[in-house]
Coordinates of C-alpha atoms in Angstrom, one line a residue:
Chain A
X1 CA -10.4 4.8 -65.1
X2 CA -10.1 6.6 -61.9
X3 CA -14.2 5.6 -61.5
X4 CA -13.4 2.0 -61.9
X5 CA -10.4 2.4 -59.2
X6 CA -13.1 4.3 -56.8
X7 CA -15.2 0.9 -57.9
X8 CA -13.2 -1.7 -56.7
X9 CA -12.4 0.7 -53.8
X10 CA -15.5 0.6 -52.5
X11 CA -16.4 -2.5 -53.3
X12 CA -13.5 -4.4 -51.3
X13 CA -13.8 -1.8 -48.4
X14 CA -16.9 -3.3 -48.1
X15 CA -15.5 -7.1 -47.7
X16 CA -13.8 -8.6 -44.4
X17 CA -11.6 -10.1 -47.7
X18 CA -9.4 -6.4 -48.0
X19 CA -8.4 -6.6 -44.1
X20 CA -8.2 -10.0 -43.8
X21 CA -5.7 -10.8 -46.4
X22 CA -3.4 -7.7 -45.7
X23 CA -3.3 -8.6 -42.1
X24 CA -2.1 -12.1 -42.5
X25 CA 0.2 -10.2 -45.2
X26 CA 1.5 -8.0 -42.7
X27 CA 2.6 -10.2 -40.4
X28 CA 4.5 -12.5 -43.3
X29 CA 6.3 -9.1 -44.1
X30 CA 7.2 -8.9 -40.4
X31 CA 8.1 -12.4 -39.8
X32 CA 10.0 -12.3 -43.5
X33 CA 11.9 -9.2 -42.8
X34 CA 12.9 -10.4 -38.9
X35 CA 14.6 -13.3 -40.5
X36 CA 16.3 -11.5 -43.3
X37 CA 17.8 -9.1 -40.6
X38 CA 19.4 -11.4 -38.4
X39 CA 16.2 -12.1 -36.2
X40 CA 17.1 -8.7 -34.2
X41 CA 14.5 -8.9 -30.7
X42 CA 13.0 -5.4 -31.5
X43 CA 11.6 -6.7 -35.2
X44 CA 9.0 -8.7 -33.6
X45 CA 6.5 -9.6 -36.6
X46 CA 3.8 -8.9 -34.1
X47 CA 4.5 -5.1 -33.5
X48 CA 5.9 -4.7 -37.5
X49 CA 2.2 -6.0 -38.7
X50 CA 0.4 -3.6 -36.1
X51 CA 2.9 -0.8 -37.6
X52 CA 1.7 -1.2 -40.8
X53 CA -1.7 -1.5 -40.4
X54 CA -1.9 1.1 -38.4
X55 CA -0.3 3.6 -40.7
X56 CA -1.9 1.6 -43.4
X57 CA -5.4 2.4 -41.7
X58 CA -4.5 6.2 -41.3
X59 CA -3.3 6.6 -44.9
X60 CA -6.5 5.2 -46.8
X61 CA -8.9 6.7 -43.6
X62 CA -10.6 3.5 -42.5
X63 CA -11.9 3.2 -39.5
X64 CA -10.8 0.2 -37.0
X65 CA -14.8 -1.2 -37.0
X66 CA -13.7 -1.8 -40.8
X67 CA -10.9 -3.3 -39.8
X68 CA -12.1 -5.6 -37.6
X69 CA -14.8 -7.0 -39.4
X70 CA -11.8 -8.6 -41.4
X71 CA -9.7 -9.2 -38.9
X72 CA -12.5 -10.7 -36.3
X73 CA -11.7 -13.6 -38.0
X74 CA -8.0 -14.4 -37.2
X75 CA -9.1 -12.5 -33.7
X76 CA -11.5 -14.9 -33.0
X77 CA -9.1 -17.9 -33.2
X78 CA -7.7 -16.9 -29.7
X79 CA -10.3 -19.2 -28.1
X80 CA -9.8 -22.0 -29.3
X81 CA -5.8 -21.5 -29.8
X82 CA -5.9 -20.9 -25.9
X83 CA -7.9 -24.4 -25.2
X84 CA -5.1 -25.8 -27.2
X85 CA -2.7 -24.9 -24.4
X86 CA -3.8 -27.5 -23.4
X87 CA -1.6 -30.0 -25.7
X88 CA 1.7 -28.7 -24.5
X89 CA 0.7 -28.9 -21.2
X90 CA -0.7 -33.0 -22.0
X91 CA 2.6 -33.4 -23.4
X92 CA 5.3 -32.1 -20.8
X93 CA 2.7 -33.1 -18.0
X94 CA 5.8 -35.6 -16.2
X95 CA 8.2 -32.8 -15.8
X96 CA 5.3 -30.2 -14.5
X97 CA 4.4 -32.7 -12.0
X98 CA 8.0 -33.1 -10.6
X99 CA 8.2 -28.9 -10.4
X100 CA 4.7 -28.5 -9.4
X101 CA 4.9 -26.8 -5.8
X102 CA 8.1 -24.6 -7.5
X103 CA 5.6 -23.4 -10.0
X104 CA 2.6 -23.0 -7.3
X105 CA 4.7 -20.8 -5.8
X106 CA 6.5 -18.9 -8.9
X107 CA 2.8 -18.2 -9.9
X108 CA 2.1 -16.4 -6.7
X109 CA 4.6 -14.4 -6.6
X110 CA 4.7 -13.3 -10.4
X111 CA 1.1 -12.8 -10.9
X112 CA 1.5 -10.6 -8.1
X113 CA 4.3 -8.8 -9.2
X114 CA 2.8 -8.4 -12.7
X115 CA 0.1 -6.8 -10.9
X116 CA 1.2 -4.1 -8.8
X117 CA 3.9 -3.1 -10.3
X118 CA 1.5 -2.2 -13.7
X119 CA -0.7 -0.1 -11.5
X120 CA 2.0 0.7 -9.0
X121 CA 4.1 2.5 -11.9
X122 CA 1.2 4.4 -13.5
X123 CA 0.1 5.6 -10.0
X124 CA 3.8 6.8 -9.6
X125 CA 4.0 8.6 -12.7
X126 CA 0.1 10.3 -12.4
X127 CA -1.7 8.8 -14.5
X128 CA -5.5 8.7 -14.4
X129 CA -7.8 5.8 -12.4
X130 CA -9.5 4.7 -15.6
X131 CA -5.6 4.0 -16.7
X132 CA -5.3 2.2 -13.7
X133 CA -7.3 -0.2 -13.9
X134 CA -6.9 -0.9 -17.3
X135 CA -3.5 -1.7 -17.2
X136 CA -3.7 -3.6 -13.9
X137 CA -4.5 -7.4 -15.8
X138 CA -2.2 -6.3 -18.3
X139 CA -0.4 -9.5 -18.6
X140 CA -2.5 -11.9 -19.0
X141 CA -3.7 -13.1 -22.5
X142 CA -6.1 -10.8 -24.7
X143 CA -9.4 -12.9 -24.2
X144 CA -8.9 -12.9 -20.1
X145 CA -7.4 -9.2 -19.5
X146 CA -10.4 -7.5 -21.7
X147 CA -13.2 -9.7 -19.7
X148 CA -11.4 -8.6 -16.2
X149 CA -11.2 -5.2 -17.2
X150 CA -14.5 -5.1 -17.3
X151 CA -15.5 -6.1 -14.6
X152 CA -13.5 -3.8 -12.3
X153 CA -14.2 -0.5 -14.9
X154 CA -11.3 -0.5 -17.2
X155 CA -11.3 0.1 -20.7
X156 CA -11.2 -3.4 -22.6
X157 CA -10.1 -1.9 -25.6
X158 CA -7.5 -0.3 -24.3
X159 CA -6.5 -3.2 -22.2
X160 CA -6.4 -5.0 -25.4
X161 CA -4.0 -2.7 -26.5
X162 CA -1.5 -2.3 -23.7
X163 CA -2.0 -6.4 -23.6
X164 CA -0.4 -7.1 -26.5
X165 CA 2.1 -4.3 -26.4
X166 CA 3.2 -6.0 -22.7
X167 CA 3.7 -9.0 -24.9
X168 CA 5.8 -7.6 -27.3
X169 CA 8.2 -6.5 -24.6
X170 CA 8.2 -9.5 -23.0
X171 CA 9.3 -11.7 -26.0
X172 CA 11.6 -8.6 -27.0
X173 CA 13.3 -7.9 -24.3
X174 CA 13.0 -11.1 -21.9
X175 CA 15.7 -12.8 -23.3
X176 CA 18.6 -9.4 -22.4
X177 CA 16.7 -9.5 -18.8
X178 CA 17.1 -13.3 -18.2
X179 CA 20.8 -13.5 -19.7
X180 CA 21.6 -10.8 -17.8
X181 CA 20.3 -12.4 -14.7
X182 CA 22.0 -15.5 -15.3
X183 CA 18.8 -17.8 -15.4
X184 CA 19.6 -20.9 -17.7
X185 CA 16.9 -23.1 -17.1
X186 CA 14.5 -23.6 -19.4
X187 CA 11.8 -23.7 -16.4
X188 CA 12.5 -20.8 -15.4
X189 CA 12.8 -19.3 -18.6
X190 CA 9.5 -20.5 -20.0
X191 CA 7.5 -19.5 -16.6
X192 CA 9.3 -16.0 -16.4
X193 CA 7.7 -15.6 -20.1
X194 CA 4.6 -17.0 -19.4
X195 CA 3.6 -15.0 -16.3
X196 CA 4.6 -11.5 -17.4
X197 CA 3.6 -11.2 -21.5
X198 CA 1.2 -14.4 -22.3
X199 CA 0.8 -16.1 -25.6
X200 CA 3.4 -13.6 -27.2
X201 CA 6.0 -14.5 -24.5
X202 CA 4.7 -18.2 -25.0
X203 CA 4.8 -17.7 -28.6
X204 CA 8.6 -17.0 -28.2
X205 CA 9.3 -19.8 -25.7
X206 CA 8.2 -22.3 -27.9
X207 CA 10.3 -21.2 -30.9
X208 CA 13.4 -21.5 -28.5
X209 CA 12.6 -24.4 -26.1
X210 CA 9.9 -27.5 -25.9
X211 CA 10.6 -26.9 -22.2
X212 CA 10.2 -23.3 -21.8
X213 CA 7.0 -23.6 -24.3
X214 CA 5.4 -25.8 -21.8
X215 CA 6.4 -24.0 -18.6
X216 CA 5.4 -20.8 -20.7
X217 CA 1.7 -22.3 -21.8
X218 CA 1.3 -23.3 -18.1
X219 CA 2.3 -20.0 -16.9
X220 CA 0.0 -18.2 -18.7
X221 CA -3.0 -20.4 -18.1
X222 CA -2.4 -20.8 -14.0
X223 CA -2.0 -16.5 -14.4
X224 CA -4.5 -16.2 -16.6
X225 CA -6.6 -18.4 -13.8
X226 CA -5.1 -16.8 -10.4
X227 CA -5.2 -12.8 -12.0
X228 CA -9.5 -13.6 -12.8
X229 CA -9.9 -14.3 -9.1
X230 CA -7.6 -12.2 -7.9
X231 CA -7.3 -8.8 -9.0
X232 CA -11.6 -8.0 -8.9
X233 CA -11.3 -8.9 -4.8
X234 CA -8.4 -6.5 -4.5
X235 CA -9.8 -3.7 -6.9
X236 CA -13.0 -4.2 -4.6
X237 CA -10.8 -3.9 -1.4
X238 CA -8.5 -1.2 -2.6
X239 CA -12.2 0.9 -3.6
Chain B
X1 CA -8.7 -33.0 -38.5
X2 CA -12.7 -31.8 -38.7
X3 CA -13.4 -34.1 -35.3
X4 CA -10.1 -32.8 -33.6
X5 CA -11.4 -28.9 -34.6
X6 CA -14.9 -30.0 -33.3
X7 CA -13.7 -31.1 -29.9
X8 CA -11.1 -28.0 -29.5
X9 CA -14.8 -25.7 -30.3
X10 CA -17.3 -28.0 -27.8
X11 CA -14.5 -27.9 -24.9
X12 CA -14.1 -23.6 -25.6
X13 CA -18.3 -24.0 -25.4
X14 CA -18.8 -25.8 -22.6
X15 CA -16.1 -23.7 -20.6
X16 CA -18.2 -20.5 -22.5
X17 CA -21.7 -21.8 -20.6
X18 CA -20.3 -22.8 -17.3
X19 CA -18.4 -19.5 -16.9
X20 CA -22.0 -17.9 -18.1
X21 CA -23.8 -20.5 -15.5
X22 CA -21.5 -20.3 -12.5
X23 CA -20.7 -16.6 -12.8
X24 CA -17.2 -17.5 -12.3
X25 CA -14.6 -14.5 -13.6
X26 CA -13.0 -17.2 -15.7
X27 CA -12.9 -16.7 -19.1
X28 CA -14.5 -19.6 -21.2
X29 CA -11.2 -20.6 -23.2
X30 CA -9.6 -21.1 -20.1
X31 CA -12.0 -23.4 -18.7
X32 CA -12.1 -25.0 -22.3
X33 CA -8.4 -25.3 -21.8
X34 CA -8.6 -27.4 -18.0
X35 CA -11.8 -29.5 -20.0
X36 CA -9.6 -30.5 -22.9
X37 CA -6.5 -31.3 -20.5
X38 CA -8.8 -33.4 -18.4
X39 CA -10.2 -34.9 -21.2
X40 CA -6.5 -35.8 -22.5
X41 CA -4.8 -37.1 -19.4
X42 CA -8.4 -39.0 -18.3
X43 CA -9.5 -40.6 -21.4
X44 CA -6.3 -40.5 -23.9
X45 CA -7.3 -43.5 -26.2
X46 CA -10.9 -41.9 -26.9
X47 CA -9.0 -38.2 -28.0
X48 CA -8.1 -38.4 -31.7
X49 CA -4.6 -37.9 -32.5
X50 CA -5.0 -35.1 -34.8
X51 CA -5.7 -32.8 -32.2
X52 CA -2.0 -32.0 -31.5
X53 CA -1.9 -31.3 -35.2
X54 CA -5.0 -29.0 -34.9
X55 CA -3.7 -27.5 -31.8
X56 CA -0.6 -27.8 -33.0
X57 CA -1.1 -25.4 -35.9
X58 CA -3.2 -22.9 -34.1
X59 CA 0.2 -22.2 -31.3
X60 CA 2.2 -22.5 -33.9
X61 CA 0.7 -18.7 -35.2
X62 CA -0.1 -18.1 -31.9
X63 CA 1.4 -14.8 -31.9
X64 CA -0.6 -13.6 -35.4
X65 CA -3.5 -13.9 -33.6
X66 CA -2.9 -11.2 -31.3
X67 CA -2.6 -8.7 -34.3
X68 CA -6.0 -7.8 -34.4
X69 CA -6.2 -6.7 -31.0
X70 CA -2.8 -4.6 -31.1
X71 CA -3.9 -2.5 -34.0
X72 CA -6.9 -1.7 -31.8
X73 CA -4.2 1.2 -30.8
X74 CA -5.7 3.1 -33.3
X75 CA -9.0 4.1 -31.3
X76 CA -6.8 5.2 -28.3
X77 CA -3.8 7.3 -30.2
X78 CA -4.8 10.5 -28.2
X79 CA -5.0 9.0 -25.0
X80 CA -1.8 7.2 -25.3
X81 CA -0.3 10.7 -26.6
X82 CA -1.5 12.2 -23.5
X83 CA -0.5 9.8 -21.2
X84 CA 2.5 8.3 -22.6
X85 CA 4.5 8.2 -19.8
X86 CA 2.5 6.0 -17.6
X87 CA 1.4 3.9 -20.0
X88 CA 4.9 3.2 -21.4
X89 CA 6.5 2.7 -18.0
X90 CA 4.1 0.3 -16.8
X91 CA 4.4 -1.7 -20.2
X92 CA 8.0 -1.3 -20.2
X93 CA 9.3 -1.5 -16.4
X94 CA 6.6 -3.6 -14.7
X95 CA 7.0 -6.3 -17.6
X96 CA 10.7 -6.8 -17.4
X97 CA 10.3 -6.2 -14.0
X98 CA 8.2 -9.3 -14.2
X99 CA 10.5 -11.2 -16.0
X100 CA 13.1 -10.5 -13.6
X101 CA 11.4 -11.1 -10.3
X102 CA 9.7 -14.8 -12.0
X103 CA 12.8 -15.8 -13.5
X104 CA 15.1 -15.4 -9.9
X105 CA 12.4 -17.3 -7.6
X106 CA 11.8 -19.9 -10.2
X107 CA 15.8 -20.1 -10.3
X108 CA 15.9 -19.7 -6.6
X109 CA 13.4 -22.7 -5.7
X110 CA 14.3 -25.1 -8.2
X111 CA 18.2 -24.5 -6.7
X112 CA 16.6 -25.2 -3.4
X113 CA 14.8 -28.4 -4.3
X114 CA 17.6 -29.9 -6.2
X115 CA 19.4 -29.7 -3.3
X116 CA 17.3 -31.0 -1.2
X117 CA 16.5 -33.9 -3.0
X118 CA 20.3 -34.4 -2.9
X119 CA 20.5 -34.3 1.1
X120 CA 17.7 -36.6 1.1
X121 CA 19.5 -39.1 -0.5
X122 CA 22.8 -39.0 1.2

């Protein structure tokens, strides 16, 4: 019995099919158990599924290469989810055009703030240069941060990482900073999103307003755009 | 559906070789991205309808797709135990920090052009 279990065991481990299912699994679970509590901000289904992989990974002592051979497939869906920005943007494109030098300007000085205060904070607190400049695109979506952090000496997988945890604290705890701060707009809303945490801010947006979806998708493109050119001239300047 | 899928894959493609061509630090998606928005607002009739459902879907688990990456913390446990503090107050801080700062000059400026679109008209 135990033989046949160490069987299938090593048969699935083998498959992307183990990974793969319990991933999308996961993140039901975490989208299931957000609504069944009330929607509270810090059970975002993102950071519940990474949770429980993690721990899941640890307990049966799989490595993440495993993993990902699985999970490469849902990861690989970023691109062409991130070319379909482009539908939101086709659809809201009369009420960008009336903001458009508001958001020119919003852009700038986001993506600028996103940017030094990531490396200004971990400079403040000591931490090392390969940190640094790891963190420094940290929030602009997965696909973009990893391919800048490379090129100025970062670590893309850890870039990956502190990416997506930027956009979990975006979609969890933008909503307290912006009600606090009185911003109603849905403009304003969606870019604030957008700019700092990406397609998990975005992600969030949408679910609350068509408006703020589109701003949001906009944001992140234009920062995913502006960060690119910008931060390898500065790390090149600052060197 | 499999012609809307198509055209989302040859727009991420094309943006994939010109970013490899022109040496640009764009990533392809985001090239695909402008491509397929050109493509949209410059030749709407010849863009079948679908795509929006195709897109559609993909945004819709927009946020799923990110889980892959985020349980890539698993390769960096020790270094984030060693350098928690950083890393946790530049995700932490700097993010809402971002919020806030976006948030008040988007308020600010659209404040500011609303009014003067007002004055303008008086």
């Amino acid at each position: 019995m135990n033989a046949e279990i160490q069987q299938i065991w090593v048969y699935l481990s083998t498959t992307p099919l183990l990974w793969l299912t319990l991933t999308l699994i996961a993140y039901q679970f975490g989208i299931w158990l957000f609504g069944k509590l009330g929607c509270p901000p810090l059970l975002n289904p993102v950071l519940t599924a990474v949770i429980i992989l993690v721990v899941l990974l640890k307990v049966c002592g799989v490595d993440y290469q495993t993993y990902f051979r699985g999970a490469q497939f849902i990861h690989f869906l970023l691109g062409p989810a991130t070319v379909s920005l482009a539908i939101p943007l086709y659809r809201e494109i009369e009420i960008i055009r009336k903001s458009f030098v508001q958001i020119i300007i919003t852009l700038a000085v986001g993506s600028t703030t996103a940017i030094i205060s990531a490396v200004g904070i971990v400079w403040a607190l000591g931490g090392e240069k390969i940190i640094l400049l790891s963190v420094a695109p940290k929030s602009v979506t997965t696909p973009i941060a990893m391919g800048i952090s490379e090129q100025i000496g970062g670590l893309p997988s850890l870039t990956a990482v502190v990416v997506v945890l930027t956009g979990i604290t975006g979609a969890v705890g933008g909503d307290f900073v912006l009600n606090r701060l009185r911003i109603n707009d849905d403009k304003a809303r969606g870019m604030a999103l957008g700019v700092a945490s990406h397609g998990i801010g975005t992600a969030h947006a949408i679910q609350k307003s068509r408006v703020a979806g589109a701003f949001s998708a906009l944001a992140m493109a234009l920062n995913g755009l502006f960060t690119a050119l910008l931060l390898p001239v500065l790390v090149h300047f600052m060197q | 559906m499999l012609g809307s899928l198509t055209l989302i894959l040859v727009c991420q493609l094309i943006g994939e070789i010109i970013t490899r061509v022109t040496k640009l630090p764009v990533p392809g998606p985001v090239i695909g991205m402008i491509l397929l928005f050109c493509s949209m607002v410059f030749y709407p009739r010849q863009i079948p309808s679908e795509v929006e459902t195709v897109g559609g879907f993909l945004l819709r688990y927009l946020a799923l797709l990110f889980v892959p990456a985020g349980v890539g913390v698993i390769t960096h446990l020790d270094l984030l135990m060693k350098s928690w503090a950083p890393i946790s107050g530049t995700i932490i801080i700097g993010t809402l920090a971002t919020i806030a700062v976006t948030g008040l000059v988007m308020k600010f400026l659209n404040r500011r052009f609303a009014t003067t679109r007002e004055e303008r008209r008086q």
